[in-house]
C-alpha angles and dihedrals in degrees: 000000000000137000118242124193115215120211118195122212136174093232107324101090095113094045093046093049091048091049094051092047089049092052100040104022126240141135122308110279119258111233127206113198134198121239089267091056097253118138114258105166135007121196120200144149130220129176090358093303123119121223139183117202114198131191114217122112138340107279117174110235117227131222085229084087119047139156117236117210113193110210129199098207143025088247090060091047091051096042095049094041092049092049094049096047095043113110100030104328122136133225110225136185126304097009095309121130140172117225127218090273093054095253115143121229134182111212103192139159117258088237095058100098092044091051094046095046094054105114093214101043106016094097091052090050092049092049090051092046091054091060093058137082099184109029116251106205096199091057092050092048090050091050088051092045091238120146 
């Protein structure tokens, strides 16, 4: 048994799947076409997660659902954020962003929960985080007094 997330698009399912595989790596998407050749469903996996992208109708995605990507370095944070906001995406507060398809992502350092849960420094880290759009790892580490 496995969990699969379904993403619904008006007509961009194939392009979105290809973009996510390009950014995160993964096997070439599997495409199911209608009798007229149009794309109906695209199956793909990235970062060990299985997705189905469907074409159907314009449905506005909500920030109530987002994908968190834990990053080891500032370079990873920057590279992934830049790739996801390219072509009409938008950087938002606290490491969140919305990609060109309207999907919400959280691009965060692996250390974030450890830093924020520290009883002595967590509040300082949270205050610093709230001043950022894209997360700057060195500033969070400084707020948490981590070298």
